[in-house]
Coordinates of C-alpha atoms in Angstrom, one line a residue:
X1 CA -4.8 -22.6 52.0
X2 CA -4.7 -25.9 53.6
X3 CA -7.9 -27.6 53.9
X4 CA -8.7 -29.8 56.9
X5 CA -9.1 -33.3 55.7
X6 CA -11.9 -34.1 58.1
X7 CA -13.8 -31.2 56.9
X8 CA -14.5 -32.9 53.5
X9 CA -16.3 -35.9 55.0
X10 CA -20.1 -35.8 55.0
X11 CA -21.4 -35.1 58.5
X12 CA -22.3 -38.3 60.4
X13 CA -26.0 -39.1 61.2
X14 CA -26.7 -38.7 64.8
X15 CA -27.7 -42.0 66.7
X16 CA -31.3 -42.1 67.9
X17 CA -31.6 -41.9 71.6
X18 CA -33.3 -44.6 73.6
X19 CA -36.6 -43.8 75.1
X20 CA -35.2 -44.7 78.5
X21 CA -32.7 -41.7 78.1
X22 CA -35.7 -39.3 78.2
X23 CA -38.0 -41.0 80.7
X24 CA -35.5 -43.2 82.6
X25 CA -35.3 -46.9 83.0
X26 CA -38.6 -48.8 83.7
X27 CA -37.7 -51.8 86.0
X28 CA -41.3 -53.0 86.2
X29 CA -41.9 -56.0 84.0
X30 CA -44.8 -56.2 81.7
X31 CA -47.8 -58.2 83.1
X32 CA -48.2 -59.8 79.7
X33 CA -44.5 -61.0 79.7
X34 CA -45.1 -62.4 83.2
X35 CA -48.1 -64.3 82.2
X36 CA -46.5 -65.7 79.1
X37 CA -43.5 -66.9 81.0
X38 CA -45.6 -68.4 83.8
X39 CA -47.8 -70.3 81.2
X40 CA -44.7 -71.6 79.4
X41 CA -43.1 -72.7 82.6
X42 CA -46.3 -74.6 83.5
X43 CA -46.5 -76.2 80.1
X44 CA -42.9 -77.5 80.5
X45 CA -43.5 -78.7 84.0
X46 CA -46.6 -80.9 83.2
X47 CA -48.5 -82.4 80.2
X48 CA -51.1 -80.0 79.1
X49 CA -54.8 -80.7 80.0
X50 CA -56.3 -81.7 76.7
X51 CA -60.0 -82.6 76.0
X52 CA -59.8 -85.4 73.4
X53 CA -62.9 -86.0 71.2
X54 CA -64.1 -89.6 71.7
X55 CA -64.7 -91.5 68.3
X56 CA -66.6 -94.8 67.8
X57 CA -63.5 -96.8 66.8
X58 CA -60.8 -94.6 68.1
X59 CA -58.8 -94.9 71.4
X60 CA -60.4 -94.1 74.7
X61 CA -60.6 -90.2 75.2
X62 CA -59.2 -89.6 78.6
X63 CA -56.6 -87.2 79.9
X64 CA -56.5 -87.0 83.8
X65 CA -53.8 -86.1 86.2
X66 CA -53.5 -87.3 89.7
X67 CA -51.0 -86.3 92.5
X68 CA -50.9 -89.8 93.9
X69 CA -50.2 -93.1 92.0
X70 CA -52.8 -95.2 93.8
X71 CA -55.7 -92.8 92.7
X72 CA -54.4 -93.0 89.1
X73 CA -54.3 -96.7 89.1
X74 CA -57.7 -97.0 90.6
X75 CA -59.2 -94.7 88.1
X76 CA -57.5 -96.5 85.2
X77 CA -59.1 -99.7 86.3
X78 CA -62.5 -98.3 85.7
X79 CA -61.8 -97.6 82.1
X80 CA -61.3 -99.6 78.9
X81 CA -58.1 -101.7 78.6
X82 CA -56.5 -99.3 76.1
X83 CA -55.5 -96.7 78.7
X84 CA -52.4 -96.6 80.8
X85 CA -51.0 -94.8 83.7
X86 CA -47.9 -92.7 83.2
X87 CA -45.8 -90.6 85.6
X88 CA -43.7 -87.5 85.2
X89 CA -41.2 -85.6 87.3
X90 CA -42.1 -82.3 88.9
X91 CA -39.5 -79.6 88.4
X92 CA -40.4 -77.1 91.2
X93 CA -41.5 -79.5 93.8
X94 CA -40.3 -78.9 97.5
X95 CA -39.8 -82.7 97.6
X96 CA -36.9 -84.1 95.3
X97 CA -38.1 -86.7 92.9
X98 CA -41.8 -86.0 93.4
X99 CA -44.1 -87.2 90.6
X100 CA -47.5 -86.7 89.3
X101 CA -49.6 -89.3 87.4
X102 CA -51.3 -89.2 84.2
X103 CA -54.1 -91.5 82.9
X104 CA -54.3 -91.5 79.1
X105 CA -54.2 -93.5 75.9
X106 CA -50.6 -94.0 74.8
X107 CA -51.2 -92.5 71.3
X108 CA -52.6 -89.3 72.9
X109 CA -49.5 -89.1 75.1
X110 CA -47.2 -89.6 72.2
X111 CA -48.9 -86.7 70.2
X112 CA -48.5 -84.4 73.2
X113 CA -44.8 -85.4 73.8
X114 CA -44.1 -84.4 70.2
X115 CA -45.2 -80.8 71.2
X116 CA -42.7 -80.6 73.9
X117 CA -38.9 -80.1 73.6
X118 CA -36.7 -83.0 74.4
X119 CA -35.5 -81.8 77.7
X120 CA -39.0 -81.5 78.9
X121 CA -40.1 -85.1 78.2
X122 CA -39.4 -86.5 81.6
X123 CA -42.1 -89.3 81.6
X124 CA -42.3 -93.0 82.6
X125 CA -44.6 -95.9 82.2
X126 CA -46.2 -97.2 85.4
X127 CA -45.9 -101.1 85.2
X128 CA -49.0 -101.7 87.2
X129 CA -49.1 -104.5 89.7
X130 CA -50.7 -107.6 88.4
X131 CA -50.7 -106.3 84.8
X132 CA -49.4 -108.7 82.1
X133 CA -46.1 -107.5 80.8
X134 CA -43.3 -108.2 78.3
X135 CA -39.9 -109.3 79.3
X136 CA -37.8 -106.2 79.8
X137 CA -34.3 -105.3 81.2
X138 CA -32.7 -102.2 82.5
X139 CA -28.9 -102.6 82.0
X140 CA -26.2 -100.1 83.1
X141 CA -22.8 -99.4 84.6
X142 CA -20.5 -96.5 85.2
X143 CA -17.6 -96.5 82.8
X144 CA -15.2 -94.9 85.3
X145 CA -15.3 -97.9 87.7
X146 CA -15.3 -100.5 84.8
X147 CA -12.6 -99.5 82.4
X148 CA -12.2 -101.9 79.4
X149 CA -15.8 -103.3 79.8
X150 CA -17.6 -103.6 76.5
X151 CA -21.3 -102.8 77.1
X152 CA -22.4 -103.9 73.6
X153 CA -20.6 -107.2 74.0
X154 CA -22.2 -107.7 77.4
X155 CA -25.6 -107.0 76.0
X156 CA -25.1 -109.4 73.1
X157 CA -24.2 -112.2 75.5
X158 CA -27.2 -111.3 77.7
X159 CA -29.6 -111.6 74.6
X160 CA -27.9 -115.0 73.8
X161 CA -28.5 -116.4 77.2
X162 CA -31.9 -115.0 77.4
X163 CA -33.1 -116.6 74.2
X164 CA -31.4 -120.0 75.0
X165 CA -33.2 -120.0 78.4
X166 CA -36.5 -118.9 76.7
X167 CA -36.5 -121.7 74.2
X168 CA -35.6 -124.3 76.8
X169 CA -38.3 -123.2 79.3
X170 CA -41.1 -122.2 77.2
X171 CA -40.4 -124.0 73.9
X172 CA -40.8 -120.7 71.8
X173 CA -38.3 -119.4 69.3
X174 CA -36.4 -116.3 70.4
X175 CA -33.5 -114.3 68.8
X176 CA -31.9 -111.0 68.3
X177 CA -34.8 -110.1 66.0
X178 CA -37.2 -110.3 69.0
X179 CA -35.3 -107.7 71.1
X180 CA -36.1 -104.0 71.0
X181 CA -32.8 -102.3 72.1
X182 CA -33.0 -98.7 73.3
X183 CA -29.9 -96.8 74.4
X184 CA -29.3 -93.7 76.7
X185 CA -25.5 -94.2 77.2
X186 CA -23.1 -91.4 77.7
X187 CA -19.3 -91.0 78.1
X188 CA -19.7 -91.5 81.8
X189 CA -22.4 -94.3 81.9
X190 CA -23.5 -97.3 79.7
X191 CA -27.3 -97.5 79.9
X192 CA -29.9 -99.3 77.8
X193 CA -33.3 -101.0 77.9
X194 CA -34.2 -104.2 76.3
X195 CA -37.9 -105.2 75.6
X196 CA -38.9 -108.5 74.0
X197 CA -41.2 -108.3 71.0
X198 CA -43.5 -110.8 69.4
X199 CA -43.4 -113.1 72.4
X200 CA -45.8 -114.2 75.1
X201 CA -46.3 -111.9 78.0
X202 CA -45.6 -112.8 81.7
X203 CA -48.5 -112.9 84.1
X204 CA -47.0 -109.8 85.9
X205 CA -43.6 -108.2 86.3
X206 CA -42.8 -110.2 89.3
X207 CA -42.9 -113.4 87.2
X208 CA -40.6 -111.5 84.6
X209 CA -38.3 -110.7 87.3
X210 CA -38.2 -114.5 88.3
X211 CA -37.1 -115.3 84.8
X212 CA -34.5 -112.5 84.8
X213 CA -33.0 -113.9 88.1
X214 CA -32.6 -117.2 86.4
X215 CA -30.8 -115.7 83.5
X216 CA -28.5 -113.7 85.7
X217 CA -27.6 -116.6 87.9
X218 CA -26.7 -118.7 84.8
X219 CA -24.5 -115.9 83.6
X220 CA -22.9 -115.4 86.9
X221 CA -22.1 -119.1 87.1
X222 CA -20.5 -119.0 83.7
X223 CA -18.3 -116.1 84.8
X224 CA -17.2 -117.9 87.9
X225 CA -16.5 -121.0 85.9
X226 CA -14.4 -118.9 83.4
X227 CA -12.4 -117.4 86.2
X228 CA -11.5 -120.9 87.3
X229 CA -10.7 -122.0 83.7
X230 CA -8.2 -119.3 83.0
X231 CA -5.2 -121.4 83.5
X232 CA -6.7 -124.0 81.2
X233 CA -8.0 -122.0 78.3
X234 CA -7.3 -118.3 78.0
X235 CA -9.6 -118.1 74.8
X236 CA -12.7 -119.6 76.6
X237 CA -12.0 -117.4 79.6
X238 CA -11.9 -114.3 77.5
X239 CA -15.2 -115.2 75.9
X240 CA -17.1 -115.7 79.2
X241 CA -15.4 -112.6 80.7
X242 CA -16.9 -110.5 77.9
X243 CA -20.5 -111.6 79.0
X244 CA -19.8 -111.4 82.7
X245 CA -22.8 -109.5 84.2
X246 CA -20.9 -108.4 87.3
X247 CA -19.6 -104.8 87.2
X248 CA -18.2 -102.5 90.0
X249 CA -20.3 -99.7 91.5
X250 CA -18.8 -96.5 92.9
X251 CA -18.2 -98.2 96.3
X252 CA -16.0 -100.8 94.6
X253 CA -18.6 -103.7 95.2
X254 CA -19.5 -106.2 92.5
X255 CA -23.1 -105.8 91.3
X256 CA -25.1 -107.1 88.4
X257 CA -25.2 -104.7 85.4
X258 CA -28.8 -105.8 85.1
X259 CA -31.0 -103.8 87.6
X260 CA -33.2 -106.4 89.4
X261 CA -35.1 -103.6 91.2
X262 CA -37.2 -102.8 88.2
X263 CA -39.5 -105.8 88.9
X264 CA -41.1 -104.5 91.9
X265 CA -44.8 -103.5 92.2
X266 CA -46.0 -100.5 90.2
X267 CA -42.5 -99.7 88.8
X268 CA -41.8 -96.6 86.7
X269 CA -40.0 -97.2 83.5
X270 CA -38.6 -94.5 81.4
X271 CA -40.4 -93.9 78.1
X272 CA -38.8 -93.9 74.6
X273 CA -37.6 -90.4 73.6
X274 CA -37.7 -89.2 77.2
X275 CA -35.0 -87.9 79.4
X276 CA -34.4 -88.0 83.2
X277 CA -35.1 -84.6 84.9
X278 CA -32.3 -82.1 84.4
X279 CA -30.6 -84.4 82.0
X280 CA -30.1 -84.2 78.2
X281 CA -29.8 -87.7 77.1
X282 CA -33.0 -89.3 75.8
X283 CA -33.8 -92.9 75.4
X284 CA -33.4 -93.6 71.6
X285 CA -33.3 -96.6 69.3
X286 CA -29.8 -98.2 69.6
X287 CA -27.7 -98.4 66.5
X288 CA -27.2 -102.2 67.5
X289 CA -30.9 -102.9 67.4
X290 CA -31.9 -105.5 65.0
X291 CA -35.6 -105.8 65.8
X292 CA -36.8 -102.7 63.7
X293 CA -34.6 -103.6 60.8
X294 CA -35.9 -107.2 60.8
X295 CA -39.5 -105.9 60.2
X296 CA -38.6 -105.1 56.6
X297 CA -41.0 -102.1 56.4
X298 CA -41.1 -98.4 57.3
X299 CA -41.3 -98.2 61.1
X300 CA -41.8 -94.8 62.7
X301 CA -41.0 -93.5 66.1
X302 CA -44.7 -93.8 67.1
X303 CA -44.6 -97.4 66.4
X304 CA -41.4 -97.9 68.3
X305 CA -43.0 -96.0 71.2
X306 CA -45.9 -98.4 71.3
X307 CA -43.6 -101.4 71.1
X308 CA -41.4 -100.1 73.9
X309 CA -44.3 -100.0 76.3
X310 CA -43.9 -103.0 78.7
X311 CA -47.5 -103.5 79.2
X312 CA -48.7 -102.7 75.7
X313 CA -49.7 -106.0 74.0
X314 CA -48.4 -106.8 70.5
X315 CA -52.0 -106.8 69.2
X316 CA -53.8 -103.9 71.0
X317 CA -57.2 -105.3 70.3
X318 CA -56.1 -108.5 72.2
X319 CA -55.5 -107.6 75.8
X320 CA -53.7 -110.7 76.6
X321 CA -52.0 -112.4 73.6
X322 CA -51.5 -116.1 74.0
X323 CA -51.0 -117.9 77.2
X324 CA -49.5 -116.0 80.0
X325 CA -46.2 -117.1 81.4
X326 CA -45.8 -117.9 85.1
X327 CA -42.8 -119.4 86.9
X328 CA -43.2 -121.4 90.0
X329 CA -41.0 -121.0 93.1
X330 CA -39.1 -124.0 94.3
X331 CA -36.1 -125.4 92.3
X332 CA -36.4 -122.8 89.6
X333 CA -36.9 -125.4 86.8
X334 CA -40.5 -126.3 87.1
X335 CA -42.1 -123.6 85.1
X336 CA -45.3 -123.7 83.2
X337 CA -47.5 -121.3 81.0
X338 CA -50.9 -120.7 82.4
X339 CA -54.1 -119.0 81.1
X340 CA -54.8 -118.6 77.5
X341 CA -57.0 -117.1 74.7
X342 CA -57.6 -120.2 72.6
X343 CA -60.2 -122.9 72.6
X344 CA -58.8 -126.3 73.7
X345 CA -60.5 -129.5 75.1
X346 CA -63.9 -127.6 75.4
X347 CA -62.3 -124.6 77.2
X348 CA -62.6 -121.2 75.6
X349 CA -60.6 -118.3 77.3
X350 CA -61.5 -114.8 76.2
X351 CA -61.6 -111.3 77.5
X352 CA -65.3 -111.6 78.1
X353 CA -67.8 -114.4 78.2
X354 CA -71.0 -115.1 76.1
X355 CA -73.0 -113.8 79.1
X356 CA -72.4 -110.0 79.4
X357 CA -74.9 -109.7 82.3
X358 CA -72.8 -112.2 84.3
X359 CA -69.6 -110.3 83.4
X360 CA -71.2 -107.1 84.6
X361 CA -72.2 -108.8 87.9
X362 CA -68.7 -110.0 88.6
X363 CA -67.4 -106.5 87.8
X364 CA -69.7 -105.2 90.4
X365 CA -68.4 -107.7 92.9
X366 CA -64.7 -106.7 92.5
X367 CA -65.2 -103.0 91.9
X368 CA -63.9 -100.3 92.3
X369 CA -60.3 -101.7 92.3
X370 CA -60.7 -105.0 90.5
X371 CA -61.0 -105.8 86.8
X372 CA -61.5 -109.0 84.8
X373 CA -58.3 -110.2 83.2
X374 CA -59.9 -113.0 81.3
X375 CA -62.8 -115.5 81.4
X376 CA -62.4 -119.3 80.8
X377 CA -65.6 -120.9 79.7
X378 CA -65.8 -124.7 80.2
X379 CA -68.4 -125.4 77.6
X380 CA -69.4 -129.0 78.6
X381 CA -70.4 -127.8 82.1
X382 CA -71.2 -124.2 81.3
X383 CA -68.9 -123.0 83.9
X384 CA -67.2 -119.7 83.8
X385 CA -63.8 -119.0 85.7
X386 CA -63.0 -115.2 86.1
X387 CA -59.4 -114.5 86.5
X388 CA -59.3 -110.9 88.1
X389 CA -56.7 -108.1 88.6
X390 CA -56.5 -105.7 91.4
X391 CA -58.7 -107.6 93.8
X392 CA -57.1 -110.3 96.1
X393 CA -59.6 -110.7 98.9
X394 CA -59.7 -114.3 100.1
X395 CA -62.4 -115.6 102.4
X396 CA -60.1 -118.4 103.6
X397 CA -57.8 -115.9 105.4
X398 CA -60.2 -113.0 105.8
X399 CA -58.0 -110.6 104.1
X400 CA -56.3 -109.9 100.7
X401 CA -53.3 -112.0 99.6
X402 CA -50.1 -110.1 99.4
X403 CA -48.9 -111.6 96.0
X404 CA -51.2 -114.3 94.8
X405 CA -54.5 -113.6 92.9
X406 CA -58.0 -115.0 93.2
X407 CA -60.7 -116.2 91.0
X408 CA -64.4 -116.4 90.8
X409 CA -66.2 -119.5 89.4
X410 CA -69.8 -119.3 88.2
X411 CA -71.9 -122.2 87.6
X412 CA -74.4 -120.9 85.0
X413 CA -76.7 -123.9 85.3
X414 CA -77.1 -123.8 89.0
X415 CA -77.0 -119.9 89.1
X416 CA -74.3 -119.8 91.8
X417 CA -70.6 -118.5 92.1
X418 CA -67.9 -119.0 94.7
X419 CA -64.3 -117.8 95.2
X420 CA -61.1 -119.8 94.9
X421 CA -57.4 -118.5 94.7
X422 CA -53.9 -119.3 93.5
X423 CA -52.3 -119.2 96.8
X424 CA -50.4 -122.5 97.5
X425 CA -51.7 -122.7 101.1
X426 CA -55.3 -122.3 100.1
X427 CA -54.9 -124.7 97.2
X428 CA -53.3 -127.4 99.5
X429 CA -56.6 -127.5 101.5
X430 CA -58.8 -127.3 98.4
X431 CA -60.4 -124.1 99.6
X432 CA -63.4 -122.6 98.0
X433 CA -65.9 -120.3 99.4
X434 CA -69.5 -120.9 100.1
X435 CA -71.7 -120.7 97.0
X436 CA -73.8 -117.6 96.6
X437 CA -76.7 -117.0 94.2
X438 CA -76.2 -115.1 91.0
X439 CA -79.0 -112.5 90.4
X440 CA -81.7 -114.3 88.4
X441 CA -81.8 -111.4 85.8
X442 CA -78.2 -112.1 85.0
X443 CA -78.8 -115.7 84.0
X444 CA -79.9 -116.9 80.5
X445 CA -82.7 -119.0 82.0
X446 CA -84.3 -115.7 83.2
X447 CA -84.7 -114.4 79.7
X448 CA -86.0 -117.8 78.4
X449 CA -88.8 -117.4 81.0
X450 CA -89.7 -114.0 79.3
X451 CA -90.5 -115.7 76.0
X452 CA -94.0 -117.2 75.7
X453 CA -94.6 -120.9 75.3
X454 CA -96.3 -120.3 71.9
X455 CA -93.1 -118.7 70.6
X456 CA -90.9 -121.5 71.9
X457 CA -93.1 -124.1 70.4
X458 CA -93.2 -122.4 66.9
X459 CA -96.8 -121.5 67.0
X460 CA -98.1 -119.1 64.4
X461 CA -100.3 -117.3 66.9
X462 CA -98.6 -114.1 68.1
X463 CA -99.7 -111.2 70.1
X464 CA -100.8 -107.8 68.6
X465 CA -98.0 -106.3 70.3
X466 CA -95.4 -108.5 68.5
X467 CA -97.2 -107.7 65.2
X468 CA -97.0 -104.1 65.9
X469 CA -93.3 -104.2 66.7
X470 CA -92.6 -106.0 63.3
X471 CA -94.6 -103.3 61.3
X472 CA -92.8 -100.5 63.1
X473 CA -89.4 -102.0 62.4
X474 CA -90.3 -102.4 58.7
X475 CA -91.4 -98.9 58.4
X476 CA -88.3 -97.7 60.1
X477 CA -86.2 -99.4 57.5

């Protein structure tokens, strides 16, 4: 008898049926899933709102979001100098390119960025108007319209010319080891940021832009001269062509590969490790960077992040390190460093004066938008000069200056103050406002009057109240 071969096999185990086969498909989504997806989408869209715990020696604890840039800048001016304004792109906005603005300490922002995936780090530093800043560059060109151009060689030449001009104008040493080189290049586009380190800062980004224009003009002139010298020396022409800062855009027009538009007021500058919206190329440390390697010590991404901030000083505890750099208009060659943080010829410049009551009074005069940039104390005459930010109202013209700052001068001995400014027209007529009285309680003479003549003369006779205070403090210790 023939046996069916298939009959010898073990019977197969029946497959379990899906629940939907019994009850039908449920097309309604779970409310829990919807809430989780909504929360996840919101987290990706904007930085989370976090309440940081303030510490005595730690960074300022603030995390506040604003829909408008001017509101964020105004709020930041009311806080300590260690906070900054940042912006981020909104994904689901009806207006393309719309941003929101965050006021926070850079370290707090860095910690939050580490919790987000790279494609969701779409954040920028707001280079606030009138804030001291490092020298920085945004260099880019499209490879399609510039075949054969060597971006690395162009940057090398740019750094060489920058350092040469820096040493000539300001007398400070400058080299490749001073330049932090960040890169976000792709197959389609060459793109990088350069930020000078361990150098003096400019008075603001407009002054930095003036220096950049000088450098670019010098490089353009060299390229033109090289073009004319082609018939004379092919070698010299080739060298100059490598550093030619002119590239072609998609319209076929020759433009600078250095973006000169990044030196306008309140400019947004992309942060380290961040991408543009809907892009996947973050700004990272270039393999051609020599700054980090020159430090000769372990240097983490957090340190690079802080160094990459254009308005973050090399020494965070010193708001303005060294004399600020300012370039005059005119022939482009008369440039001087102004301001300072050192004591020379009886002048001491610091972030605050020895008279905190007077400092607070001036803050009240220029609030809410203005802040004190630095105070110069002329010791011989006991005169204070307050250099301010964010407040430009000039009594000479009856309105704010568009680009030039103002100062307040306090005569401590006379108890008066007046306003002067940096505007060339106002300085030409030696303008200064009428003198106004400083509130008596802000002056050191006021507190001297509160001390009895017996104490000032060194008499042993003291009042019972004073004795009681001494005993009380002794017991407390």
